[in-house]
Amino acid sequence: MAAPVSVRVQREDFDLAAEVSALTRGRADIGAVVTFLGLCRDEAGSLDALELEHYPGMAEAEISRICHEAVQRFGLQAATAVHRFGRIEPGENIVLVLTASLHRQAAFDGANFIMDFLKTSAPFWKKEHRADGSAGDWVSAKDADDAARERWSR
Amino acid sequence: MAAPVSVRVQREDFDLAAEVSALTRGRADIGAVVTFLGLCRDEAGSLDALELEHYPGMAEAEISRICHEAVQRFGLQAATAVHRFGRIEPGENIVLVLTASLHRQAAFDGANFIMDFLKTSAPFWKKEHRADGSAGDWVSAKDADDAARERWSR
Amino acid sequence: MSTVNLVYFSWVRERIGKGEETLELPAGVVTIGDLLGHLKTLGAEYEAALEHQNVIRAAINQEHVDHGEPIAGAREIALFPPMTGG
Amino acid sequence: MSTVNLVYFSWVRERIGKGEETLELPAGVVTIGDLLGHLKTLGAEYEAALEHQNVIRAAINQEHVDHGEPIAGAREIALFPPMTGG
């Protein structure tokens, strides 16, 4: 049986506990679940909100490709990813990744891998709305994120 | 301000969502939260339950030492660990670790570090109760766990 | 001449001034790189959007491709800056 | 002679047959290693528990220590197998 992969791209918030429960409910063969929760930071009060633009269709497809690759590579029992779009304020959730595996390192590596590729390959773009009302800039891609992805090259 | 570290050792189950919420509530400076959830596996139906023995006092103290070291080493904004003891059945929770940080890699590394040291240094011992009613054995420590800890040697 | 559906995102979209359009392409436009070169001849807004051509990312039918990728048969071509999700 | 509170866990506890005890130690017992050697003279149950002396872990006042650690001043000494939590 192929490991279940669940990917959603949505405007509304998500429920971490419900996602963990959906992934573990009714089975006793999972030894480890790692979750990554990405939140909007207030940047020391300078940020009013982020506006997340995405490429509908490709966003889901690309995150699914990444999750399936992680399942295959690390032997995961399941992987879930939920990414929000639209206006997101400081303290709010942006992205959630869950991985399940028999042993802990696969779940850690799988979630880490999914986040590194999601950052650099999933078609989302962040625009900043500043607290001082000035026109927001598009967030620049970071070299550090490319470097993080390169760690996984075989 | 020192990063908050919260450690509990308890018989009763824990609530992952409540722990995440306790860690993030009322602040907008956290960018990433990683959680690790360790569960009791049924070992293909052969396991009836685990009995977890611990060293009261030292268990809390040792996990606190590990969490504080992770906070220091990875610059975490917060770390939480909850470890259960007593009888735990397949599918039930055993251990929960949460880390919070500005950027994702610190939270991943911090949770991974805490689990590697918790496995090999926190005074807990697992005894198996077999589904066939035979006398359970104490689980043997794994060389792989020592190797995982050694990864963090500088 | 071939017809192609183009979609733009983030500051590529903002600078071009629209999120999507359908264009007829001349015969010499074979790859994504050729397409970028052609678009830059269409006006100042395209020039501004695609000025730093090497940073522009492209997808054909919702999959990432390099600038050397042939565009023949593409239902949808997307152009956008490096991604900043997560 | 010095008095020491000992606590045992897991199969060390099971084999010795008790979870804790207070013992008077002869003057020659200086380190954890000495203590293990001394305990093995107290009966077959101690011999069985501590047979593979190098795998036994020790803590003084709830902190891990090596077998070479002096035990002078210890309020509580714990002996146990390698840990298997998490």
GROMACS .gro file of C-alpha atoms in nm:
model
  480
    1MET     CA    1   0.000   0.000   0.000
    2ALA     CA    2   0.133   0.342  -0.095
    3ALA     CA    3   0.181   0.574   0.200
    4PRO     CA    4  -0.097   0.830   0.219
    5VAL     CA    5  -0.001   1.183   0.111
    6SER     CA    6  -0.243   1.465   0.184
    7VAL     CA    7  -0.185   1.816   0.049
    8ARG     CA    8  -0.409   2.120   0.078
    9VAL     CA    9  -0.368   2.485  -0.021
   10GLN     CA   10  -0.627   2.706   0.144
   11ARG     CA   11  -0.709   3.053   0.266
   12GLU     CA   12  -0.847   2.947   0.605
   13ASP     CA   13  -0.644   2.842   0.906
   14PHE     CA   14  -0.571   2.476   0.982
   15ASP     CA   15  -0.594   2.269   1.299
   16LEU     CA   16  -0.266   2.100   1.390
   17ALA     CA   17  -0.425   1.856   1.636
   18ALA     CA   18  -0.689   1.749   1.383
   19GLU     CA   19  -0.421   1.683   1.122
   20VAL     CA   20  -0.213   1.473   1.363
   21SER     CA   21  -0.524   1.283   1.463
   22ALA     CA   22  -0.625   1.222   1.100
   23LEU     CA   23  -0.281   1.079   1.034
   24THR     CA   24  -0.258   0.850   1.340
   25ARG     CA   25  -0.621   0.755   1.407
   26GLY     CA   26  -0.705   0.386   1.404
   27ARG     CA   27  -0.351   0.263   1.352
   28ALA     CA   28  -0.087   0.142   1.599
   29ASP     CA   29   0.206   0.095   1.360
   30ILE     CA   30   0.338   0.453   1.371
   31GLY     CA   31   0.631   0.517   1.604
   32ALA     CA   32   0.705   0.882   1.534
   33VAL     CA   33   0.522   1.190   1.409
   34VAL     CA   34   0.712   1.511   1.337
   35THR     CA   35   0.521   1.830   1.270
   36PHE     CA   36   0.656   2.157   1.138
   37LEU     CA   37   0.450   2.470   1.192
   38GLY     CA   38   0.556   2.789   1.015
   39LEU     CA   39   0.419   3.115   1.158
   40CYS     CA   40   0.410   3.479   1.049
   41ARG     CA   41   0.657   3.683   1.257
   42ASP     CA   42   0.590   4.048   1.341
   43GLU     CA   43   0.950   4.150   1.263
   44ALA     CA   44   0.978   4.349   1.586
   45GLY     CA   45   0.647   4.522   1.519
   46SER     CA   46   0.735   4.650   1.171
   47LEU     CA   47   0.507   4.407   0.988
   48ASP     CA   48   0.133   4.459   0.959
   49ALA     CA   49   0.063   4.146   0.754
   50LEU     CA   50   0.190   3.920   0.479
   51GLU     CA   51  -0.001   3.872   0.156
   52LEU     CA   52   0.066   3.527   0.013
   53GLU     CA   53   0.010   3.483  -0.358
   54HIS     CA   54   0.015   3.136  -0.509
   55TYR     CA   55  -0.022   2.957  -0.840
   56PRO     CA   56  -0.345   2.760  -0.803
   57GLY     CA   57  -0.314   2.404  -0.921
   58MET     CA   58   0.064   2.406  -0.946
   59ALA     CA   59   0.100   2.483  -0.575
   60GLU     CA   60  -0.086   2.164  -0.480
   61ALA     CA   61   0.085   1.962  -0.754
   62GLU     CA   62   0.436   2.075  -0.658
   63ILE     CA   63   0.388   2.014  -0.284
   64SER     CA   64   0.245   1.671  -0.365
   65ARG     CA   65   0.552   1.589  -0.575
   66ILE     CA   66   0.776   1.695  -0.285
   67CYS     CA   67   0.579   1.490  -0.030
   68HIS     CA   68   0.581   1.179  -0.248
   69GLU     CA   69   0.955   1.212  -0.297
   70ALA     CA   70   1.002   1.240   0.081
   71VAL     CA   71   0.782   0.933   0.141
   72GLN     CA   72   0.990   0.734  -0.107
   73ARG     CA   73   1.328   0.860   0.006
   74PHE     CA   74   1.280   0.824   0.382
   75GLY     CA   75   1.029   0.538   0.388
   76LEU     CA   76   0.759   0.749   0.553
   77GLN     CA   77   0.429   0.593   0.656
   78ALA     CA   78   0.241   0.915   0.577
   79ALA     CA   79   0.295   1.282   0.492
   80THR     CA   80   0.060   1.580   0.514
   81ALA     CA   81   0.115   1.940   0.407
   82VAL     CA   82  -0.119   2.237   0.436
   83HIS     CA   83  -0.018   2.581   0.304
   84ARG     CA   84  -0.227   2.895   0.343
   85PHE     CA   85  -0.256   3.186   0.100
   86GLY     CA   86  -0.407   3.535   0.123
   87ARG     CA   87  -0.359   3.786   0.404
   88ILE     CA   88  -0.183   3.646   0.711
   89GLU     CA   89  -0.111   3.852   1.022
   90PRO     CA   90   0.176   3.819   1.273
   91GLY     CA   91   0.125   3.523   1.503
   92GLU     CA   92  -0.092   3.341   1.249
   93ASN     CA   93  -0.011   3.005   1.092
   94ILE     CA   94   0.131   2.986   0.738
   95VAL     CA   95   0.231   2.626   0.674
   96LEU     CA   96   0.203   2.286   0.840
   97VAL     CA   97   0.395   1.971   0.751
   98LEU     CA   98   0.347   1.633   0.920
   99THR     CA   99   0.544   1.315   0.867
  100ALA     CA  100   0.494   0.971   1.022
  101SER     CA  101   0.741   0.684   1.036
  102LEU     CA  102   0.841   0.375   1.231
  103HIS     CA  103   1.153   0.538   1.373
  104ARG     CA  104   1.222   0.897   1.464
  105GLN     CA  105   1.499   1.000   1.225
  106ALA     CA  106   1.297   0.928   0.910
  107ALA     CA  107   1.015   1.152   1.034
  108PHE     CA  108   1.261   1.431   1.124
  109ASP     CA  109   1.444   1.407   0.791
  110GLY     CA  110   1.122   1.379   0.592
  111ALA     CA  111   0.969   1.694   0.742
  112ASN     CA  112   1.297   1.884   0.709
  113PHE     CA  113   1.330   1.776   0.342
  114ILE     CA  114   0.970   1.872   0.261
  115MET     CA  115   1.018   2.219   0.413
  116ASP     CA  116   1.348   2.280   0.232
  117PHE     CA  117   1.195   2.196  -0.106
  118LEU     CA  118   0.864   2.364  -0.031
  119LYS     CA  119   1.052   2.689   0.042
  120THR     CA  120   1.235   2.689  -0.291
  121SER     CA  121   0.999   2.503  -0.527
  122ALA     CA  122   0.637   2.554  -0.421
  123PRO     CA  123   0.490   2.848  -0.617
  124PHE     CA  124   0.413   3.095  -0.337
  125TRP     CA  125   0.526   3.456  -0.307
  126LYS     CA  126   0.511   3.675   0.004
  127LYS     CA  127   0.443   4.048  -0.004
  128GLU     CA  128   0.493   4.254   0.309
  129HIS     CA  129   0.246   4.514   0.432
  130ARG     CA  130   0.442   4.740   0.668
  131ALA     CA  131   0.302   4.866   0.996
  132ASP     CA  132   0.396   5.226   0.897
  133GLY     CA  133   0.161   5.201   0.598
  134SER     CA  134   0.440   5.224   0.342
  135ALA     CA  135   0.411   5.021   0.025
  136GLY     CA  136   0.515   4.665   0.095
  137ASP     CA  137   0.792   4.487  -0.088
  138TRP     CA  138   0.796   4.135  -0.219
  139VAL     CA  139   1.010   3.918   0.008
  140SER     CA  140   1.335   3.822  -0.164
  141ALA     CA  141   1.435   3.459  -0.200
  142LYS     CA  142   1.723   3.369   0.030
  143ASP     CA  143   2.047   3.206  -0.079
  144ALA     CA  144   2.032   3.018   0.252
  145ASP     CA  145   1.716   2.845   0.134
  146ASP     CA  146   1.885   2.729  -0.185
  147ALA     CA  147   2.178   2.605   0.022
  148ALA     CA  148   1.940   2.418   0.253
  149ARG     CA  149   1.788   2.241  -0.046
  150GLU     CA  150   2.128   2.152  -0.187
  151ARG     CA  151   2.206   1.956   0.132
  152TRP     CA  152   1.975   1.683   0.003
  153SER     CA  153   2.156   1.632  -0.330
  154ARG     CA  154   2.286   1.282  -0.355
  155MET     CA  155   1.523   3.684   2.910
  156ALA     CA  156   1.608   3.315   2.923
  157ALA     CA  157   1.406   3.103   2.681
  158PRO     CA  158   1.130   2.919   2.863
  159VAL     CA  159   1.188   2.546   2.915
  160SER     CA  160   0.898   2.335   3.035
  161VAL     CA  161   0.947   1.969   3.131
  162ARG     CA  162   0.693   1.726   3.274
  163VAL     CA  163   0.703   1.355   3.355
  164GLN     CA  164   0.357   1.214   3.408
  165ARG     CA  165   0.141   0.904   3.394
  166GLU     CA  166  -0.152   1.067   3.212
  167ASP     CA  167  -0.167   1.147   2.841
  168PHE     CA  168  -0.077   1.491   2.705
  169ASP     CA  169  -0.246   1.723   2.458
  170LEU     CA  170  -0.021   1.821   2.168
  171ALA     CA  171  -0.238   2.113   2.058
  172ALA     CA  172  -0.253   2.256   2.411
  173GLU     CA  173   0.126   2.238   2.439
  174VAL     CA  174   0.178   2.415   2.104
  175SER     CA  175  -0.075   2.676   2.207
  176ALA     CA  176   0.092   2.730   2.547
  177LEU     CA  177   0.421   2.786   2.369
  178THR     CA  178   0.299   3.028   2.100
  179ARG     CA  179   0.008   3.208   2.269
  180GLY     CA  180   0.034   3.584   2.293
  181ARG     CA  181   0.356   3.620   2.101
  182ALA     CA  182   0.425   3.696   1.736
  183ASP     CA  183   0.802   3.657   1.730
  184ILE     CA  184   0.812   3.281   1.669
  185GLY     CA  185   0.870   3.171   1.311
  186ALA     CA  186   0.886   2.794   1.347
  187VAL     CA  187   0.760   2.527   1.584
  188VAL     CA  188   0.872   2.166   1.547
  189THR     CA  189   0.700   1.895   1.745
  190PHE     CA  190   0.809   1.535   1.788
  191LEU     CA  191   0.552   1.282   1.903
  192GLY     CA  192   0.669   0.934   1.998
  193LEU     CA  193   0.405   0.662   2.002
  194CYS     CA  194   0.384   0.302   2.121
  195ARG     CA  195   0.390   0.065   1.820
  196ASP     CA  196   0.204  -0.267   1.827
  197GLU     CA  197   0.498  -0.455   1.669
  198ALA     CA  198   0.270  -0.627   1.418
  199GLY     CA  199   0.026  -0.723   1.692
  200SER     CA  200   0.281  -0.897   1.916
  201LEU     CA  201   0.283  -0.624   2.182
  202ASP     CA  202   0.013  -0.593   2.443
  203ALA     CA  203   0.161  -0.291   2.621
  204LEU     CA  204   0.479  -0.122   2.734
  205GLU     CA  205   0.551  -0.059   3.101
  206LEU     CA  206   0.768   0.249   3.140
  207GLU     CA  207   0.971   0.273   3.460
  208HIS     CA  208   1.147   0.598   3.543
  209TYR     CA  209   1.369   0.754   3.808
  210PRO     CA  210   1.149   1.021   3.967
  211GLY     CA  211   1.329   1.349   4.010
  212MET     CA  212   1.624   1.260   3.792
  213ALA     CA  213   1.399   1.206   3.487
  214GLU     CA  214   1.273   1.566   3.507
  215ALA     CA  215   1.620   1.700   3.592
  216GLU     CA  216   1.795   1.520   3.308
  217ILE     CA  217   1.538   1.619   3.044
  218SER     CA  218   1.560   1.980   3.168
  219ARG     CA  219   1.937   1.972   3.130
  220ILE     CA  220   1.899   1.842   2.773
  221CYS     CA  221   1.639   2.106   2.683
  222HIS     CA  222   1.846   2.389   2.826
  223GLU     CA  223   2.148   2.268   2.631
  224ALA     CA  224   1.938   2.262   2.311
  225VAL     CA  225   1.808   2.615   2.380
  226GLN     CA  226   2.164   2.739   2.423
  227ARG     CA  227   2.315   2.550   2.133
  228PHE     CA  228   2.050   2.626   1.870
  229GLY     CA  229   1.925   2.960   1.999
  230LEU     CA  230   1.574   2.832   2.059
  231GLN     CA  231   1.298   3.066   2.175
  232ALA     CA  232   1.136   2.788   2.381
  233ALA     CA  233   1.146   2.414   2.442
  234THR     CA  234   0.890   2.180   2.597
  235ALA     CA  235   0.916   1.809   2.675
  236VAL     CA  236   0.656   1.576   2.824
  237HIS     CA  237   0.736   1.209   2.891
  238ARG     CA  238   0.486   0.954   3.018
  239PHE     CA  239   0.550   0.659   3.248
  240GLY     CA  240   0.345   0.356   3.354
  241ARG     CA  241   0.147   0.126   3.127
  242ILE     CA  242   0.117   0.247   2.767
  243GLU     CA  243  -0.071   0.055   2.498
  244PRO     CA  244  -0.007   0.043   2.122
  245GLY     CA  245  -0.124   0.361   1.951
  246GLU     CA  246  -0.084   0.566   2.270
  247ASN     CA  247   0.151   0.860   2.313
  248ILE     CA  248   0.484   0.818   2.495
  249VAL     CA  249   0.679   1.139   2.452
  250LEU     CA  250   0.631   1.489   2.315
  251VAL     CA  251   0.902   1.744   2.236
  252LEU     CA  252   0.837   2.097   2.109
  253THR     CA  253   1.089   2.357   2.000
  254ALA     CA  254   1.031   2.714   1.883
  255SER     CA  255   1.271   2.938   1.693
  256LEU     CA  256   1.293   3.231   1.454
  257HIS     CA  257   1.400   3.013   1.160
  258ARG     CA  258   1.311   2.657   1.077
  259GLN     CA  259   1.644   2.476   1.095
  260ALA     CA  260   1.708   2.563   1.460
  261ALA     CA  261   1.370   2.421   1.560
  262PHE     CA  262   1.433   2.102   1.359
  263ASP     CA  263   1.784   2.057   1.498
  264GLY     CA  264   1.676   2.139   1.853
  265ALA     CA  265   1.397   1.881   1.859
  266ASN     CA  266   1.620   1.621   1.694
  267PHE     CA  267   1.897   1.688   1.947
  268ILE     CA  268   1.660   1.670   2.244
  269MET     CA  269   1.522   1.335   2.127
  270ASP     CA  270   1.867   1.186   2.063
  271PHE     CA  271   1.985   1.275   2.413
  272LEU     CA  272   1.654   1.193   2.577
  273LYS     CA  273   1.673   0.841   2.429
  274THR     CA  274   2.017   0.773   2.570
  275SER     CA  275   2.033   0.988   2.885
  276ALA     CA  276   1.687   1.027   3.037
  277PRO     CA  277   1.634   0.760   3.306
  278PHE     CA  278   1.344   0.561   3.158
  279TRP     CA  279   1.327   0.187   3.094
  280LYS     CA  280   1.073   0.004   2.881
  281LYS     CA  281   0.942  -0.344   2.960
  282GLU     CA  282   0.734  -0.530   2.703
  283HIS     CA  283   0.416  -0.716   2.784
  284ARG     CA  284   0.361  -0.960   2.497
  285ALA     CA  285   0.021  -1.023   2.342
  286ASP     CA  286   0.072  -1.399   2.388
  287GLY     CA  287   0.089  -1.348   2.765
  288SER     CA  288   0.454  -1.453   2.790
  289ALA     CA  289   0.676  -1.276   3.037
  290GLY     CA  290   0.793  -0.951   2.887
  291ASP     CA  291   1.154  -0.855   2.841
  292TRP     CA  292   1.319  -0.526   2.912
  293VAL     CA  293   1.384  -0.345   2.585
  294SER     CA  294   1.755  -0.339   2.504
  295ALA     CA  295   1.933  -0.012   2.438
  296LYS     CA  296   2.024   0.027   2.072
  297ASP     CA  297   2.370   0.103   1.938
  298ALA     CA  298   2.193   0.314   1.676
  299ASP     CA  299   2.073   0.546   1.952
  300ASP     CA  300   2.426   0.593   2.082
  301ALA     CA  301   2.541   0.664   1.727
  302ALA     CA  302   2.260   0.919   1.682
  303ARG     CA  303   2.376   1.101   1.995
  304GLU     CA  304   2.738   1.098   1.881
  305ARG     CA  305   2.639   1.297   1.569
  306TRP     CA  306   2.612   1.603   1.793
  307SER     CA  307   2.966   1.584   1.932
  308ARG     CA  308   3.160   1.887   1.836
  309MET     CA  309   0.247   3.113  -3.548
  310SER     CA  310   0.139   2.927  -3.238
  311THR     CA  311  -0.096   3.032  -2.961
  312VAL     CA  312   0.010   3.013  -2.596
  313ASN     CA  313  -0.157   3.088  -2.263
  314LEU     CA  314   0.073   3.282  -2.032
  315VAL     CA  315   0.028   3.339  -1.657
  316TYR     CA  316   0.235   3.574  -1.442
  317PHE     CA  317   0.285   3.593  -1.066
  318SER     CA  318   0.422   3.827  -0.798
  319TRP     CA  319   0.627   4.121  -0.929
  320VAL     CA  320   0.637   3.977  -1.281
  321ARG     CA  321   0.257   4.008  -1.281
  322GLU     CA  322   0.267   4.354  -1.124
  323ARG     CA  323   0.523   4.492  -1.369
  324ILE     CA  324   0.357   4.347  -1.679
  325GLY     CA  325   0.027   4.475  -1.541
  326LYS     CA  326  -0.180   4.162  -1.592
  327GLY     CA  327  -0.206   3.810  -1.450
  328GLU     CA  328  -0.265   3.624  -1.774
  329GLU     CA  329  -0.290   3.662  -2.147
  330THR     CA  330  -0.300   3.462  -2.468
  331LEU     CA  331  -0.038   3.544  -2.730
  332GLU     CA  332   0.047   3.442  -3.084
  333LEU     CA  333   0.415   3.358  -3.103
  334PRO     CA  334   0.631   3.393  -3.415
  335ALA     CA  335   0.792   3.076  -3.554
  336GLY     CA  336   1.139   3.147  -3.415
  337VAL     CA  337   1.027   3.120  -3.052
  338VAL     CA  338   1.123   2.764  -2.959
  339THR     CA  339   1.235   2.767  -2.594
  340ILE     CA  340   1.145   2.948  -2.271
  341GLY     CA  341   1.455   3.163  -2.329
  342ASP     CA  342   1.328   3.257  -2.676
  343LEU     CA  343   0.989   3.342  -2.525
  344LEU     CA  344   1.147   3.576  -2.267
  345GLY     CA  345   1.343   3.748  -2.545
  346HIS     CA  346   1.029   3.786  -2.753
  347LEU     CA  347   0.821   3.924  -2.465
  348LYS     CA  348   1.081   4.194  -2.399
  349THR     CA  349   1.014   4.333  -2.748
  350LEU     CA  350   0.646   4.388  -2.663
  351GLY     CA  351   0.684   4.700  -2.450
  352ALA     CA  352   0.849   4.877  -2.159
  353GLU     CA  353   0.637   4.690  -1.901
  354TYR     CA  354   0.768   4.354  -2.028
  355GLU     CA  355   1.121   4.491  -2.037
  356ALA     CA  356   1.089   4.602  -1.674
  357ALA     CA  357   0.940   4.269  -1.565
  358LEU     CA  358   1.194   4.051  -1.744
  359GLU     CA  359   1.501   4.276  -1.723
  360HIS     CA  360   1.699   4.032  -1.509
  361GLN     CA  361   1.611   3.740  -1.731
  362ASN     CA  362   1.824   3.486  -1.544
  363VAL     CA  363   1.624   3.521  -1.220
  364ILE     CA  364   1.290   3.456  -1.392
  365ARG     CA  365   1.152   3.108  -1.323
  366ALA     CA  366   0.924   2.927  -1.564
  367ALA     CA  367   0.675   2.642  -1.552
  368ILE     CA  368   0.513   2.458  -1.842
  369ASN     CA  369   0.182   2.290  -1.764
  370GLN     CA  370   0.248   2.354  -1.391
  371GLU     CA  371   0.591   2.191  -1.376
  372HIS     CA  372   0.919   2.377  -1.330
  373VAL     CA  373   1.137   2.395  -1.643
  374ASP     CA  374   1.473   2.549  -1.739
  375HIS     CA  375   1.506   2.832  -1.988
  376GLY     CA  376   1.626   2.585  -2.250
  377GLU     CA  377   1.303   2.386  -2.238
  378PRO     CA  378   1.108   2.374  -2.572
  379ILE     CA  379   0.760   2.521  -2.540
  380ALA     CA  380   0.596   2.327  -2.825
  381GLY     CA  381   0.264   2.183  -2.712
  382ALA     CA  382   0.249   2.383  -2.389
  383ARG     CA  383  -0.109   2.445  -2.268
  384GLU     CA  384   0.004   2.697  -2.007
  385ILE     CA  385   0.335   2.873  -1.948
  386ALA     CA  386   0.394   3.053  -1.618
  387LEU     CA  387   0.661   3.315  -1.548
  388PHE     CA  388   0.746   3.426  -1.194
  389PRO     CA  389   1.026   3.531  -0.955
  390PRO     CA  390   1.203   3.289  -0.720
  391MET     CA  391   0.954   3.148  -0.472
  392THR     CA  392   0.923   3.262  -0.111
  393GLY     CA  393   0.659   3.036   0.044
  394GLY     CA  394   0.684   2.827   0.358
  395MET     CA  395   3.237   0.329   5.742
  396SER     CA  396   3.004   0.558   5.552
  397THR     CA  397   2.632   0.528   5.496
  398VAL     CA  398   2.484   0.553   5.148
  399ASN     CA  399   2.132   0.545   5.003
  400LEU     CA  400   2.114   0.323   4.697
  401VAL     CA  401   1.833   0.307   4.440
  402TYR     CA  402   1.798   0.050   4.163
  403PHE     CA  403   1.594   0.049   3.843
  404SER     CA  404   1.474  -0.187   3.569
  405TRP     CA  405   1.643  -0.529   3.566
  406VAL     CA  406   1.903  -0.421   3.818
  407ARG     CA  407   1.615  -0.364   4.061
  408GLU     CA  408   1.445  -0.691   3.964
  409ARG     CA  409   1.758  -0.901   4.003
  410ILE     CA  410   1.862  -0.747   4.333
  411GLY     CA  411   1.503  -0.786   4.447
  412LYS     CA  412   1.452  -0.438   4.591
  413GLY     CA  413   1.421  -0.083   4.467
  414GLU     CA  414   1.624   0.089   4.738
  415GLU     CA  415   1.833   0.026   5.045
  416THR     CA  416   2.071   0.200   5.280
  417LEU     CA  417   2.411   0.039   5.326
  418GLU     CA  418   2.721   0.092   5.537
  419LEU     CA  419   3.028   0.089   5.312
  420PRO     CA  420   3.377  -0.019   5.419
  421ALA     CA  421   3.653   0.241   5.398
  422GLY     CA  422   3.809   0.100   5.079
  423VAL     CA  423   3.503   0.183   4.868
  424VAL     CA  424   3.595   0.514   4.705
  425THR     CA  425   3.449   0.514   4.354
  426ILE     CA  426   3.138   0.383   4.179
  427GLY     CA  427   3.356   0.101   4.045
  428ASP     CA  428   3.458   0.011   4.399
  429LEU     CA  429   3.093   0.017   4.505
  430LEU     CA  430   2.994  -0.225   4.226
  431GLY     CA  431   3.274  -0.459   4.330
  432HIS     CA  432   3.165  -0.440   4.692
  433LEU     CA  433   2.797  -0.505   4.612
  434LYS     CA  434   2.889  -0.820   4.420
  435THR     CA  435   3.027  -0.966   4.745
  436LEU     CA  436   2.687  -0.929   4.915
  437GLY     CA  437   2.512  -1.225   4.752
  438ALA     CA  438   2.411  -1.411   4.439
  439GLU     CA  439   2.134  -1.163   4.359
  440TYR     CA  440   2.387  -0.877   4.346
  441GLU     CA  441   2.624  -1.088   4.141
  442ALA     CA  442   2.344  -1.160   3.890
  443ALA     CA  443   2.242  -0.795   3.870
  444LEU     CA  444   2.592  -0.655   3.831
  445GLU     CA  445   2.755  -0.943   3.641
  446HIS     CA  446   2.824  -0.733   3.330
  447GLN     CA  447   2.964  -0.450   3.533
  448ASN     CA  448   3.062  -0.235   3.233
  449VAL     CA  449   2.703  -0.198   3.112
  450ILE     CA  450   2.577  -0.073   3.450
  451ARG     CA  451   2.509   0.302   3.454
  452ALA     CA  452   2.532   0.510   3.770
  453ALA     CA  453   2.404   0.844   3.891
  454ILE     CA  454   2.508   1.037   4.202
  455ASN     CA  455   2.251   1.281   4.337
  456GLN     CA  456   2.053   1.233   4.013
  457GLU     CA  457   2.334   1.314   3.773
  458HIS     CA  458   2.506   1.063   3.545
  459VAL     CA  459   2.861   0.971   3.650
  460ASP     CA  460   3.135   0.738   3.525
  461HIS     CA  461   3.254   0.436   3.723
  462GLY     CA  462   3.563   0.629   3.824
  463GLU     CA  463   3.363   0.896   4.006
  464PRO     CA  464   3.429   0.926   4.382
  465ILE     CA  465   3.119   0.865   4.591
  466ALA     CA  466   3.221   1.068   4.894
  467GLY     CA  467   2.936   1.292   5.005
  468ALA     CA  468   2.674   1.127   4.786
  469ARG     CA  469   2.319   1.157   4.922
  470GLU     CA  470   2.182   0.908   4.671
  471ILE     CA  471   2.349   0.667   4.432
  472ALA     CA  472   2.143   0.505   4.155
  473LEU     CA  473   2.238   0.196   3.953
  474PHE     CA  474   2.054   0.097   3.638
  475PRO     CA  475   2.089  -0.050   3.286
  476PRO     CA  476   2.127   0.163   2.972
  477MET     CA  477   1.818   0.376   2.927
  478THR     CA  478   1.542   0.303   2.676
  479GLY     CA  479   1.299   0.593   2.703
  480GLY     CA  480   1.169   0.817   2.429
   0.00000   0.00000   0.00000
